[in-house]
CSV table of C-alpha atoms in Angstrom, one decimal:
chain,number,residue,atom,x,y,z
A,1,UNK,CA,-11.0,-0.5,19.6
A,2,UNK,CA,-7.8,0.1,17.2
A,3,UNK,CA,-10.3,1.9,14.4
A,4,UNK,CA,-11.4,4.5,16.6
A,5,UNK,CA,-7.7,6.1,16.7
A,6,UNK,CA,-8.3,7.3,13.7
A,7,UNK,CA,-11.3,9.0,14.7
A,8,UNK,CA,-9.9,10.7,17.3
A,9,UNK,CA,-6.8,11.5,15.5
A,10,UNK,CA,-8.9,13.4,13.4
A,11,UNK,CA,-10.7,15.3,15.7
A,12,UNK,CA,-7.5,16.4,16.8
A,13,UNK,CA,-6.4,17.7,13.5
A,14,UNK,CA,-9.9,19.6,13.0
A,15,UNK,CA,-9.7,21.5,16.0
A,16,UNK,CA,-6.1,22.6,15.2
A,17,UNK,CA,-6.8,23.1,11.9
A,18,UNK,CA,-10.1,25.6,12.8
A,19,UNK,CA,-7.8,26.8,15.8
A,20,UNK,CA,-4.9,27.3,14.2
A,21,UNK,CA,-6.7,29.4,11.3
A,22,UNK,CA,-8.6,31.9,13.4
A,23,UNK,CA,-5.8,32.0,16.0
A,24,UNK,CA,-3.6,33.6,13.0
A,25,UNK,CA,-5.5,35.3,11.1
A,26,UNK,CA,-6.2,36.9,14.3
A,27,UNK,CA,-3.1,38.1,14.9
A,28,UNK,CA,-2.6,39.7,12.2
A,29,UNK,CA,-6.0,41.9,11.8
A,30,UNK,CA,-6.0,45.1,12.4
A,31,UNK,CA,-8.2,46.2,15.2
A,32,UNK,CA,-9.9,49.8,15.0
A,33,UNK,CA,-12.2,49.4,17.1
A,34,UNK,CA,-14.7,51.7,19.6
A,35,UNK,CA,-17.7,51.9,21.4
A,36,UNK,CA,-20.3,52.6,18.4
A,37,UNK,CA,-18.4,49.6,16.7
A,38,UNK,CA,-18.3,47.5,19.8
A,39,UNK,CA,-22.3,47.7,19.9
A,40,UNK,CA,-24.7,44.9,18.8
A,41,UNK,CA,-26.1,45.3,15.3
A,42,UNK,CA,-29.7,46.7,14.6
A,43,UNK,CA,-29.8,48.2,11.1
A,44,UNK,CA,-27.6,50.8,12.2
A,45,UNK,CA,-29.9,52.4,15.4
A,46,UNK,CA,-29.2,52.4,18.7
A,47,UNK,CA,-29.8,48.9,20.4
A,48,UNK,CA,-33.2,48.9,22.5
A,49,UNK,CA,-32.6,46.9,25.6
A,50,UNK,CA,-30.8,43.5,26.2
A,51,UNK,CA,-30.5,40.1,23.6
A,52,UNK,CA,-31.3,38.1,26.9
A,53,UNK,CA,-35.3,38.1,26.5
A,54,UNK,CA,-37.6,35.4,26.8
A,55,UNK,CA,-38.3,33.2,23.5
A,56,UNK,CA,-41.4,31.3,22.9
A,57,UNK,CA,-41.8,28.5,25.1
A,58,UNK,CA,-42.6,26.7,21.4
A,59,UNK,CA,-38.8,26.3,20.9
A,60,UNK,CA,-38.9,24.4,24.6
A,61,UNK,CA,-41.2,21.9,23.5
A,62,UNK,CA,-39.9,21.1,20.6
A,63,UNK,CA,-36.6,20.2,22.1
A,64,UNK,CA,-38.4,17.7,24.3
A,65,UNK,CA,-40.4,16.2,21.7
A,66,UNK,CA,-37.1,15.8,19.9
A,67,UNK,CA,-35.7,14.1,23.1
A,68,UNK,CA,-39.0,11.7,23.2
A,69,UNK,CA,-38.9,10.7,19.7
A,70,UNK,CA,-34.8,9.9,19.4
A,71,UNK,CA,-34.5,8.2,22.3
A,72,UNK,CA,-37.0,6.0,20.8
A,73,UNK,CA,-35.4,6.1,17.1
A,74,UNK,CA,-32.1,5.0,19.2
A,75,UNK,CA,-33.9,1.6,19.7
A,76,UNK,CA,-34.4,1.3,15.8
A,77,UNK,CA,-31.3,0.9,14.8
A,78,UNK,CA,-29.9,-2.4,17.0
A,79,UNK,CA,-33.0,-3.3,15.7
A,80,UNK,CA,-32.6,-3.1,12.1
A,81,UNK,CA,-29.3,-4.0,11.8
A,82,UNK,CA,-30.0,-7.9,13.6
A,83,UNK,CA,-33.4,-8.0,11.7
A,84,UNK,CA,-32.7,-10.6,9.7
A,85,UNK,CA,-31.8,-12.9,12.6
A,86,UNK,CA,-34.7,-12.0,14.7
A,87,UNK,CA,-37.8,-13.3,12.5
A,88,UNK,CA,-41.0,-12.8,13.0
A,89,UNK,CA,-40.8,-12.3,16.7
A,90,UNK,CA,-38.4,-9.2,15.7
A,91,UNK,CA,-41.0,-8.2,12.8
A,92,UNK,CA,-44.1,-8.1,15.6
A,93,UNK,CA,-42.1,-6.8,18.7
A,94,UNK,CA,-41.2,-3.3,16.6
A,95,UNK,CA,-44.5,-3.5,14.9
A,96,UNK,CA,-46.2,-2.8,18.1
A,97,UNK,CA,-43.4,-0.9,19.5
A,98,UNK,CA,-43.9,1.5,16.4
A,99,UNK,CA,-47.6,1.9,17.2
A,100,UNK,CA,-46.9,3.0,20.8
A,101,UNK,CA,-44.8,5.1,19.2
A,102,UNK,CA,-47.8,6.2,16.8
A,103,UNK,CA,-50.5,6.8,19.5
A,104,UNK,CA,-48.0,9.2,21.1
A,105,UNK,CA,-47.6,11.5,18.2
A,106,UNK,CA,-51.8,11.0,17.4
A,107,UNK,CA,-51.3,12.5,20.8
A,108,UNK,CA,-49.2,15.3,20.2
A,109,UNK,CA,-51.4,16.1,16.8
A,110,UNK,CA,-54.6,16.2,19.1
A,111,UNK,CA,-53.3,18.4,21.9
A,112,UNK,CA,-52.0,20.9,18.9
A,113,UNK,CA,-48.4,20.3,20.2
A,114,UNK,CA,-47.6,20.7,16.5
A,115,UNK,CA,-49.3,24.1,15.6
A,116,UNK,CA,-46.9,27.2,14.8
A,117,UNK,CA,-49.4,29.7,14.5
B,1,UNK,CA,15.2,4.2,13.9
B,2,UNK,CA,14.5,1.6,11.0
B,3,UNK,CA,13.0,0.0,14.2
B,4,UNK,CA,10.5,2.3,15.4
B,5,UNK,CA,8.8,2.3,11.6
B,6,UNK,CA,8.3,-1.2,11.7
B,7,UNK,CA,6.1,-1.3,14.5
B,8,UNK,CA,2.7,-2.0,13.0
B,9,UNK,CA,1.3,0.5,15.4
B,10,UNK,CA,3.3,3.4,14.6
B,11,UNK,CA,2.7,2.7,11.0
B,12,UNK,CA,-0.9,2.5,11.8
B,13,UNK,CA,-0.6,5.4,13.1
B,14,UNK,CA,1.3,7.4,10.5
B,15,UNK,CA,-0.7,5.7,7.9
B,16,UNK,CA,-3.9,7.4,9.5
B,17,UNK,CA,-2.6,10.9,9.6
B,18,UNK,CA,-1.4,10.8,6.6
B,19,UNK,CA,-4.8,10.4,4.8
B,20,UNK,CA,-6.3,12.8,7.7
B,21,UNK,CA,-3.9,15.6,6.7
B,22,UNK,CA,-4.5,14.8,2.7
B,23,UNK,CA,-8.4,15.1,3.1
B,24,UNK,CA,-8.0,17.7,4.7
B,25,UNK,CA,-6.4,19.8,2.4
B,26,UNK,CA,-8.5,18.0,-0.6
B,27,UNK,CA,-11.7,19.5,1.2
B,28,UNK,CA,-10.3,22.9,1.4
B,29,UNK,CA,-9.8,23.1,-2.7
B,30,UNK,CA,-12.8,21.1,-2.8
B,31,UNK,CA,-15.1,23.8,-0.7
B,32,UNK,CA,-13.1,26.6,-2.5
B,33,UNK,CA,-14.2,25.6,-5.9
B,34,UNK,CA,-17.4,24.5,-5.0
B,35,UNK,CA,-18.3,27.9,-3.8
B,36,UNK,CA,-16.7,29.6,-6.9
B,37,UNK,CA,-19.2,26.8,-8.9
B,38,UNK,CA,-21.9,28.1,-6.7
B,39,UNK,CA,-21.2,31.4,-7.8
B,40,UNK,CA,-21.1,31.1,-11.4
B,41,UNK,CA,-23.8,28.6,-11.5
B,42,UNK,CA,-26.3,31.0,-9.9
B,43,UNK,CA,-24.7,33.6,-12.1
B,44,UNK,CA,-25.5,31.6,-15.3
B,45,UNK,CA,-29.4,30.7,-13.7
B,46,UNK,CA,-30.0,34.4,-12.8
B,47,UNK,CA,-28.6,35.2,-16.6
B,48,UNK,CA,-25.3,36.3,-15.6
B,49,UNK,CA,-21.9,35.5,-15.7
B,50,UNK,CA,-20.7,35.2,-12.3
B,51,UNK,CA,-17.1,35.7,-11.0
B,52,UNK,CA,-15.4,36.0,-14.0
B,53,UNK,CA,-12.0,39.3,-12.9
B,54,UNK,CA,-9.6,37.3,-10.9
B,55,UNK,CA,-7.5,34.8,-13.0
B,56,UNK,CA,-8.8,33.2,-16.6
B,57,UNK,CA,-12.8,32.7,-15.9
B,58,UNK,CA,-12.6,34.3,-12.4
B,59,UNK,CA,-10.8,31.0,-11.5
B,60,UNK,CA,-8.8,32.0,-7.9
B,61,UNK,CA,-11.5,34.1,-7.1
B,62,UNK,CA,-12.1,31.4,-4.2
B,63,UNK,CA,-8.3,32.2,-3.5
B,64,UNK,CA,-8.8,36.1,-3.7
B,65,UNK,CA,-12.3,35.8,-0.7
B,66,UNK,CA,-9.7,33.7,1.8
B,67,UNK,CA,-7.0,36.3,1.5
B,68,UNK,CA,-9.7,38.8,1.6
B,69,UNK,CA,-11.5,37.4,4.7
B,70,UNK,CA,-7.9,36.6,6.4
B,71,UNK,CA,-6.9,39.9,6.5
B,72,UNK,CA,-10.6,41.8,7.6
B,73,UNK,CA,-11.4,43.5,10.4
B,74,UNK,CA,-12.1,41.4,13.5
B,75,UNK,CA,-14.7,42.7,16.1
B,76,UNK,CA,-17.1,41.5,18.9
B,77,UNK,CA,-19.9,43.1,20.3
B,78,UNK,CA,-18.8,44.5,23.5
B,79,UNK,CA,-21.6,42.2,25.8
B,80,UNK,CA,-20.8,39.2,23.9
B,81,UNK,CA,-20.4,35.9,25.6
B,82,UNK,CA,-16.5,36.1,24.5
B,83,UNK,CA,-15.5,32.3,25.3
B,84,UNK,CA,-18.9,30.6,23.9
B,85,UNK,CA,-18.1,33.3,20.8
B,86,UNK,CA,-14.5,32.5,20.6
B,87,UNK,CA,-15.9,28.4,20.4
B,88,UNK,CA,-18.7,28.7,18.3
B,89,UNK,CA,-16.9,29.1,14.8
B,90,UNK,CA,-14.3,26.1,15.8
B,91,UNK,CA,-17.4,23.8,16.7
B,92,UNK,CA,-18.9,24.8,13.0
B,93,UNK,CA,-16.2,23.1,11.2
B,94,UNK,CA,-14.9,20.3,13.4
B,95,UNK,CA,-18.2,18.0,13.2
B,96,UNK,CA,-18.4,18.1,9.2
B,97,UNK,CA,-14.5,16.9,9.0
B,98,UNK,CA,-14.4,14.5,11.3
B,99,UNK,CA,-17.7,12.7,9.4
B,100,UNK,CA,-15.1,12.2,6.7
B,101,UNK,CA,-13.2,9.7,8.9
B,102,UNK,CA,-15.6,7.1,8.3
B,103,UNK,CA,-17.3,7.4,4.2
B,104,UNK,CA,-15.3,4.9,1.9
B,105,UNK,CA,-14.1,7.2,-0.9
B,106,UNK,CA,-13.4,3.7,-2.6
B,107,UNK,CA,-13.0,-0.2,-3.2
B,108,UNK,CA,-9.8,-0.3,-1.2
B,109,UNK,CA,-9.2,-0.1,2.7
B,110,UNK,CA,-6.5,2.3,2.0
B,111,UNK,CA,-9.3,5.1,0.7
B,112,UNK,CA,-11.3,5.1,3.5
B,113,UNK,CA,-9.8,6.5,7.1
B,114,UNK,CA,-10.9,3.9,9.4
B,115,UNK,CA,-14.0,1.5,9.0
B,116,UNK,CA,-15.6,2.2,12.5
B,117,UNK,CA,-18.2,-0.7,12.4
B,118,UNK,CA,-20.8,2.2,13.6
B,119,UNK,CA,-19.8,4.7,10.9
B,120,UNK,CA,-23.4,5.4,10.1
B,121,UNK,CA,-24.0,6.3,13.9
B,122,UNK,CA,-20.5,8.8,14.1
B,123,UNK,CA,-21.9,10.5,11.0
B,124,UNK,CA,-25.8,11.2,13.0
B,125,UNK,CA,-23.8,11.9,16.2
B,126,UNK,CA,-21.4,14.4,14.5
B,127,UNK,CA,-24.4,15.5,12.1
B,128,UNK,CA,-26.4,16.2,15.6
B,129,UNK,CA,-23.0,18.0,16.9
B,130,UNK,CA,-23.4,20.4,14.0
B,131,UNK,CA,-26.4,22.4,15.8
B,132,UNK,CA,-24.2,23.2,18.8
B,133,UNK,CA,-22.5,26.0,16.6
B,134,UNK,CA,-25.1,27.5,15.6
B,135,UNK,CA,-27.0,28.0,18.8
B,136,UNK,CA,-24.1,28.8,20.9
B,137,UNK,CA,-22.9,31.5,18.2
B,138,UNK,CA,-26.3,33.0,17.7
B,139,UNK,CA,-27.0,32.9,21.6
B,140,UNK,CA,-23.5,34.6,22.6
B,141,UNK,CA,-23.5,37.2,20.2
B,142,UNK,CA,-25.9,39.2,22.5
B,143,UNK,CA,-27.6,40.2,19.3
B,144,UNK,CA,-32.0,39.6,18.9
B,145,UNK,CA,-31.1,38.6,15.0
B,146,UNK,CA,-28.6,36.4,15.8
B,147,UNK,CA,-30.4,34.7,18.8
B,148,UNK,CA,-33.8,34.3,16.6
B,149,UNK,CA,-31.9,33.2,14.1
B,150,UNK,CA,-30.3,30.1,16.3
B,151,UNK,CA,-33.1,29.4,18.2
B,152,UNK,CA,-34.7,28.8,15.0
B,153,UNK,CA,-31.9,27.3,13.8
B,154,UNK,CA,-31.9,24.5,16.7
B,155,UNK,CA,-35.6,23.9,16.4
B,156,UNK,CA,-35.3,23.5,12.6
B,157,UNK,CA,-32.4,21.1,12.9
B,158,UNK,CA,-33.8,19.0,15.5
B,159,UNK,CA,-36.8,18.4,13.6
B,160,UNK,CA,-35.3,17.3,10.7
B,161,UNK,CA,-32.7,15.5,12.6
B,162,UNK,CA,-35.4,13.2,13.5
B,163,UNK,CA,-36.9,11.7,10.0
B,164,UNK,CA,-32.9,11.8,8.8
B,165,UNK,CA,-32.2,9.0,11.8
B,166,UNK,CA,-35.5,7.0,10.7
B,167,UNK,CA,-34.9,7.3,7.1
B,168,UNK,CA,-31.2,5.6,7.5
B,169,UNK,CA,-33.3,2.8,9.2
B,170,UNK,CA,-34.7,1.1,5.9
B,171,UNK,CA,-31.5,0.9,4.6
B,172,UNK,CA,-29.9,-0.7,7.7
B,173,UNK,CA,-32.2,-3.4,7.2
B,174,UNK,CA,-31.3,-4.2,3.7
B,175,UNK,CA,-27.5,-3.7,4.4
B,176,UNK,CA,-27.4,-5.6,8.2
B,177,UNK,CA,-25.0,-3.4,9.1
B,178,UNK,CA,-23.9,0.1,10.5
B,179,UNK,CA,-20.5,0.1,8.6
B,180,UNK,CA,-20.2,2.4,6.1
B,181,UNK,CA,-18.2,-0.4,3.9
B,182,UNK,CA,-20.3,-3.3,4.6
B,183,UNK,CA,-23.1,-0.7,3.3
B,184,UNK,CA,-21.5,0.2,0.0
B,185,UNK,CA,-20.7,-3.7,-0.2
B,186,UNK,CA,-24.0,-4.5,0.1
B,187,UNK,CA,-25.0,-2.5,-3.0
B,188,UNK,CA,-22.8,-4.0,-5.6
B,189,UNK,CA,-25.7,-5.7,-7.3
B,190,UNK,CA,-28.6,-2.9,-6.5
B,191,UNK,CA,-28.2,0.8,-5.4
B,192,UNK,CA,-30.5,0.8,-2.3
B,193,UNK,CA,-32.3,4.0,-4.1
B,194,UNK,CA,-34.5,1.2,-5.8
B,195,UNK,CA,-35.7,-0.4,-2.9
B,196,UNK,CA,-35.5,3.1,-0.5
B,197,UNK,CA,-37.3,5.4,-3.4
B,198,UNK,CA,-38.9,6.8,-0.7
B,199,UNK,CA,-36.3,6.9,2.3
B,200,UNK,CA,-34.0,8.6,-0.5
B,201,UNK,CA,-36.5,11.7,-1.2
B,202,UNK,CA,-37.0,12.0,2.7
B,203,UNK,CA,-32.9,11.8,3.2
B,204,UNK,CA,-32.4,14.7,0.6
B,205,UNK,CA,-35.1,17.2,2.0
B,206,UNK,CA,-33.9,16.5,5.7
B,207,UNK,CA,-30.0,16.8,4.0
B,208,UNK,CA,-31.4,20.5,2.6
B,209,UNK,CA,-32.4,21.2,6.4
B,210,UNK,CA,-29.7,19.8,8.4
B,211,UNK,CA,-27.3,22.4,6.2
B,212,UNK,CA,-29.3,25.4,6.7
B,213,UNK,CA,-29.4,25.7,2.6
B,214,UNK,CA,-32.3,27.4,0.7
B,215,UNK,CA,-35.3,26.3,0.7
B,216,UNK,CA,-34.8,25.6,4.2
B,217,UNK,CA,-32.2,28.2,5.4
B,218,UNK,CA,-35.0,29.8,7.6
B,219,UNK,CA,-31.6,30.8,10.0
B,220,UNK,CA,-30.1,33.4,8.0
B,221,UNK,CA,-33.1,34.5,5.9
B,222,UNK,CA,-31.4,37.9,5.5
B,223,UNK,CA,-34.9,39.6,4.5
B,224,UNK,CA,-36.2,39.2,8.0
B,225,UNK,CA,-33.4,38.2,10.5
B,226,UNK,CA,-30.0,40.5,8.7
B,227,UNK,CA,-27.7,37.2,8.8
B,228,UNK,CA,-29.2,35.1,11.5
B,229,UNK,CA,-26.7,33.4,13.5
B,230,UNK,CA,-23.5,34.9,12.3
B,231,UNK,CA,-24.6,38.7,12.1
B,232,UNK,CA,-22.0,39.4,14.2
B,233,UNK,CA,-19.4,37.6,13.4
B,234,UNK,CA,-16.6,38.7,11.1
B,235,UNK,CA,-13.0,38.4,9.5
B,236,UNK,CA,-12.2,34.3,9.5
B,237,UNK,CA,-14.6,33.3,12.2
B,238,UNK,CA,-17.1,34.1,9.8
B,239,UNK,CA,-15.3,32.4,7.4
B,240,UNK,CA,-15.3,29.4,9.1
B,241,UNK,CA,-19.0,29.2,9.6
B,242,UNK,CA,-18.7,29.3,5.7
B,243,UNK,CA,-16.5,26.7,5.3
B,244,UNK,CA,-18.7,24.5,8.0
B,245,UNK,CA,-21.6,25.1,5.9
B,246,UNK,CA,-19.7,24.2,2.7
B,247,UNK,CA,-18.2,21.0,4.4
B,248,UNK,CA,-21.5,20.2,5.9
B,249,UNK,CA,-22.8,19.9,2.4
B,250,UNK,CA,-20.4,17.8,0.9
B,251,UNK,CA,-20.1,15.6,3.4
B,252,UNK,CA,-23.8,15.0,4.0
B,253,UNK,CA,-23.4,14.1,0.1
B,254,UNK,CA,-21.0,11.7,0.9
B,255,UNK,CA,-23.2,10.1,3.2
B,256,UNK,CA,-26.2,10.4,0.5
B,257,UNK,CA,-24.0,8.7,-2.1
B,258,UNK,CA,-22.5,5.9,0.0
B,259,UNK,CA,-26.3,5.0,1.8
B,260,UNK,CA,-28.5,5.0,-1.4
B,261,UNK,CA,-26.3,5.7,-4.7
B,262,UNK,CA,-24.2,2.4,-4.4
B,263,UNK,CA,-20.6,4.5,-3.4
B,264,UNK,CA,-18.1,3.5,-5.2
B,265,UNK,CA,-19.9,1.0,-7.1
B,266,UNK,CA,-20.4,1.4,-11.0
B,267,UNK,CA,-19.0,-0.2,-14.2
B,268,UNK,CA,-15.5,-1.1,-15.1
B,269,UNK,CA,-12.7,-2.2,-12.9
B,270,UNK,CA,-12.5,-1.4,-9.3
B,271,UNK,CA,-9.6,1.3,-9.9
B,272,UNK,CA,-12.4,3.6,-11.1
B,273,UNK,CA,-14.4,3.1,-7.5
B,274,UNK,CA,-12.8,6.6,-7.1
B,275,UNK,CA,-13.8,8.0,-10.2
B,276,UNK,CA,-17.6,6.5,-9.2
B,277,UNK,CA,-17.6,8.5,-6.3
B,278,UNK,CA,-16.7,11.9,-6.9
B,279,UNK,CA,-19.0,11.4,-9.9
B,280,UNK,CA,-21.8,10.7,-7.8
B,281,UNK,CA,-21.1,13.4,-4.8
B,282,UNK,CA,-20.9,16.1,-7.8
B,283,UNK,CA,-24.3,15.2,-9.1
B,284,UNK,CA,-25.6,16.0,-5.8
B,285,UNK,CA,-24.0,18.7,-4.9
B,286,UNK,CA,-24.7,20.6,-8.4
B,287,UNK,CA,-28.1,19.8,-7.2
B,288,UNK,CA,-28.1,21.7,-4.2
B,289,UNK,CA,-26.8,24.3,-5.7
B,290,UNK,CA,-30.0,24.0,-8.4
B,291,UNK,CA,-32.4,23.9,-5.6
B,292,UNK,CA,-31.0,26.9,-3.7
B,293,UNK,CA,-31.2,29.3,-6.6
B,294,UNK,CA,-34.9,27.6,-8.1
B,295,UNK,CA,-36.7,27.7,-4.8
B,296,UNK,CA,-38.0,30.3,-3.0
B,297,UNK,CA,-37.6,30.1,1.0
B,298,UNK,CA,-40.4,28.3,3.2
B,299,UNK,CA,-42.1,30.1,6.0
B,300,UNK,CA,-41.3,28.8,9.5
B,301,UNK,CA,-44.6,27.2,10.4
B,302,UNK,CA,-44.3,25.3,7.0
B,303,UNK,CA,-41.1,24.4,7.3
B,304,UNK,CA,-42.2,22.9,10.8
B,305,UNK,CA,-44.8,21.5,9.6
B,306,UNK,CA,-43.2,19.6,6.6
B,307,UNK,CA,-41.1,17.6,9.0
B,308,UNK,CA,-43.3,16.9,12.1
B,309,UNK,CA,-46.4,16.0,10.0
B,310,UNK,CA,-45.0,14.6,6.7
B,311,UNK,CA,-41.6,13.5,7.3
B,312,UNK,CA,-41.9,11.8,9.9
B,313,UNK,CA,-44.6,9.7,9.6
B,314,UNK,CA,-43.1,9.2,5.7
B,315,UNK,CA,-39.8,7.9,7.7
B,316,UNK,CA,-42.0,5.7,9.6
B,317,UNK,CA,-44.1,4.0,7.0
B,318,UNK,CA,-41.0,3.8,4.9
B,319,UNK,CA,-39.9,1.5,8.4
B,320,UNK,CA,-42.6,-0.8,8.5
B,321,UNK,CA,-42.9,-1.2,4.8
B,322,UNK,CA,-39.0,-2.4,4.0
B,323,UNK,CA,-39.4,-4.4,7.7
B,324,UNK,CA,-42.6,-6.5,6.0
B,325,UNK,CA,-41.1,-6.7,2.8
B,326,UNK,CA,-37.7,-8.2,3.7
B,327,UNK,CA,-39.6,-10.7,5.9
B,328,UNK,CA,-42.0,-11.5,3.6
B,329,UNK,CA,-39.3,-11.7,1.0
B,330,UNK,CA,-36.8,-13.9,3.2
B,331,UNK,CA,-40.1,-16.1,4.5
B,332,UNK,CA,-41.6,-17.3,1.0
């Protein structure tokens, strides 16, 4: 587990590093600022209403069809890295697993899960 | 004392932050200057000359914009989500460092941070990290541009995300392994671009996606959505979202060089692994900078399109053809 130190160590020094700069830079800014400034940005007219409106339920499913199809990309990889020691029993067992995998986005393609427009 | 630094782990240690705090700083030249190389190389396609005021050939322009963007203004729209806005900027430039804990830079163990025997995992975990930013700073900004632009941020990157993580696969099955040295290794006789011709193409449009860069940079298209995520951000926390960007780049690059361009491998002795690699990672990245300022930008349903219907079941072919050919080629 020694080599993941590093990794951490890292992560460390990145978020004080991005901290660090935006902490002191904003210390030193000057701040002018009032209420027309203050308000959310729309080409310079008044804002109409709140940012916190419904999206398209499109974005929704994506997400979960993302989900669905990386979980099942997850099992790829032990996979491919100890294909060589698996053989043919390896080879066949991802074949079909892959066509599971491929009769669930025929499925998506049919029910127009797909379409933007 | 004397004591202390003879302890293997305290050297170890030492050892470690020292190259962390050295790419560090190399990254922050290296994004400087390749933004001022963006700049005059789109200068010179759009027949101009670029930056060319500050210094001999407008050479610490990249030093003048940090000043510049140190010292600016900071302000936050008054219903802003102030912690999740505070956040989003820092999250934009952790994941694309920390990737560059694991990518072998060159032939010996002291170039390389650690060799985590899942580097190629870290990299898709902190590559899948790098969305975070974007939707939490476009959704806490309280602003419609900035929320359209990272909701259609997240959906682009997740997409893409996707036939990225299959495209890897062909190559883990040539290499056997997730570690990013036993990869490079693997490739002293053959780059893996000859056998993954076509995991290599799908690699570089997702890599185009994943960093938000034109043709795909659908999240800031500043025709239709002002800046997209960051439209209200300013001062340095738009700056980091800049240098994110920038890092994000390079290091996907990285990643592109050490999986299918053979890393550090290349003629003459192994002292020039170095050499090899940066060599490498700037053809690449000039050629991002070609394809942003050639191509014009894809419409959303395109760009969805592209990778749910093509690169996806590209990425998936691209599986089942290396799996039968290394079997068939290990079996005859």
């Amino acid at each position: 587990m020694r080599e993941y130190l590093p990794v951490l160590m890292f992560l460390a020094v990145a978020i004080a590093f991005a901290a660090g700069t935006i902490g002191l830079s904003s210390i030193i800014v000057p701040r002018r600022s009032n209420a027309r400034k203050m308000s959310a940005y729309e080409c310079g007219v008044e804002p109409v209403g709140n940012a916190r409106a419904r999206f398209s339920v499109k974005f929704y499913l994506v997400a979960v069809l993302f989900i669905l199809f990386d979980i099942e990309a997850v099992f790829l990889y032990p996979w491919a890295v100890t294909f060589r020691q698996l053989g043919l029993v390896g080879l066949i067992e991802m074949m079909v697993f892959i066509v599971i995998l491929l009769i669930g986005y025929l499925y998506l393609l049919k029910k127009r899960a797909l379409e933007w427009d | 004392m004397t004591q202390i630094w003879s302890n293997p782990d305290v050297q170890f240690v030492v050892w470690a932050l020292v190259k962390i705090v050295v790419i560090l700083f190399a990254m922050l030249g290296v994004v400087s200057y390749l933004i001022y190389a963006e700049r005059k190389i789109a200068g010179h396609i759009q027949a101009r000359t670029g930056p060319n005021r500050v210094g001999p050939l407008g050479l610490f322009q990249p030093i003048a914009d940090v000043l510049k963007l140190f010292f600016k203004e900071e302000f936050m729209p008054a219903e802003a989500n102030k912690v999740i806005f505070h956040i989003a900027p820092i999250l934009a430039v952790v994941p694309a460092l920390v990737t560059f804990s694991v990518v072998p830079f060159g032939p010996s163990p002291a170039l390389v941070v650690t060799d985590v025997n899942v580097g190629l995992l870290l990299f898709l975990a902190m590559s899948s990290l790098g969305v975070y930013a974007i939707t939490l700073g476009g959704w806490s900004s309280n602003n419609k541009y900035a929320l359209l632009g990272g909701m259609r941020s997240s959906a682009q990157m997740i997409s893409y995300e996707l036939a990225m993580g299959l495209s890897t696969i062909g190559v883990l099955i040539l290499a056997g392994s997730l570690s990013l040295s036993s990869i490079v290794a693997a490739q002293s006789h053959w780059w893996f671009v000859v056998f993954q011709p076509l995991a290599f193409i799908i690699f570089m449009l997702t890599a185009f996606a994943e960093t938000n860069r034109a043709p795909f940079d659908l999240p800031e298209a500043e025709a239709e959505l002002v800046a997209g995520f960051h439209t209200e951000y300013s001062s340095m926390k738009f700056g980091m979202f800049f240098l994110g960007e920038f890092m994000n780049v390079i290091a996907i690059c990285a990643i592109a060089v050490t999986l299918f361009l053979g890393g550090w491998n290349g003629p003459g002795p192994p002292g020039l692994g170095m050499l090899w690699f940066v060599l490498k990672l700037s053809v690449l990245l000039f050629c991002f900078i070609w394809v942003r300022w050639t191509f014009p930008r894809l419409r959303y349903d395109q760009l969805m399109n592209l990778g749910w219907k093509v690169l996806l079941p590209a990425a998936l072919l691209n599986i089942v053809l290396t799996a039968v050919a290394v079997y068939w080629g290990s079996h005859r």
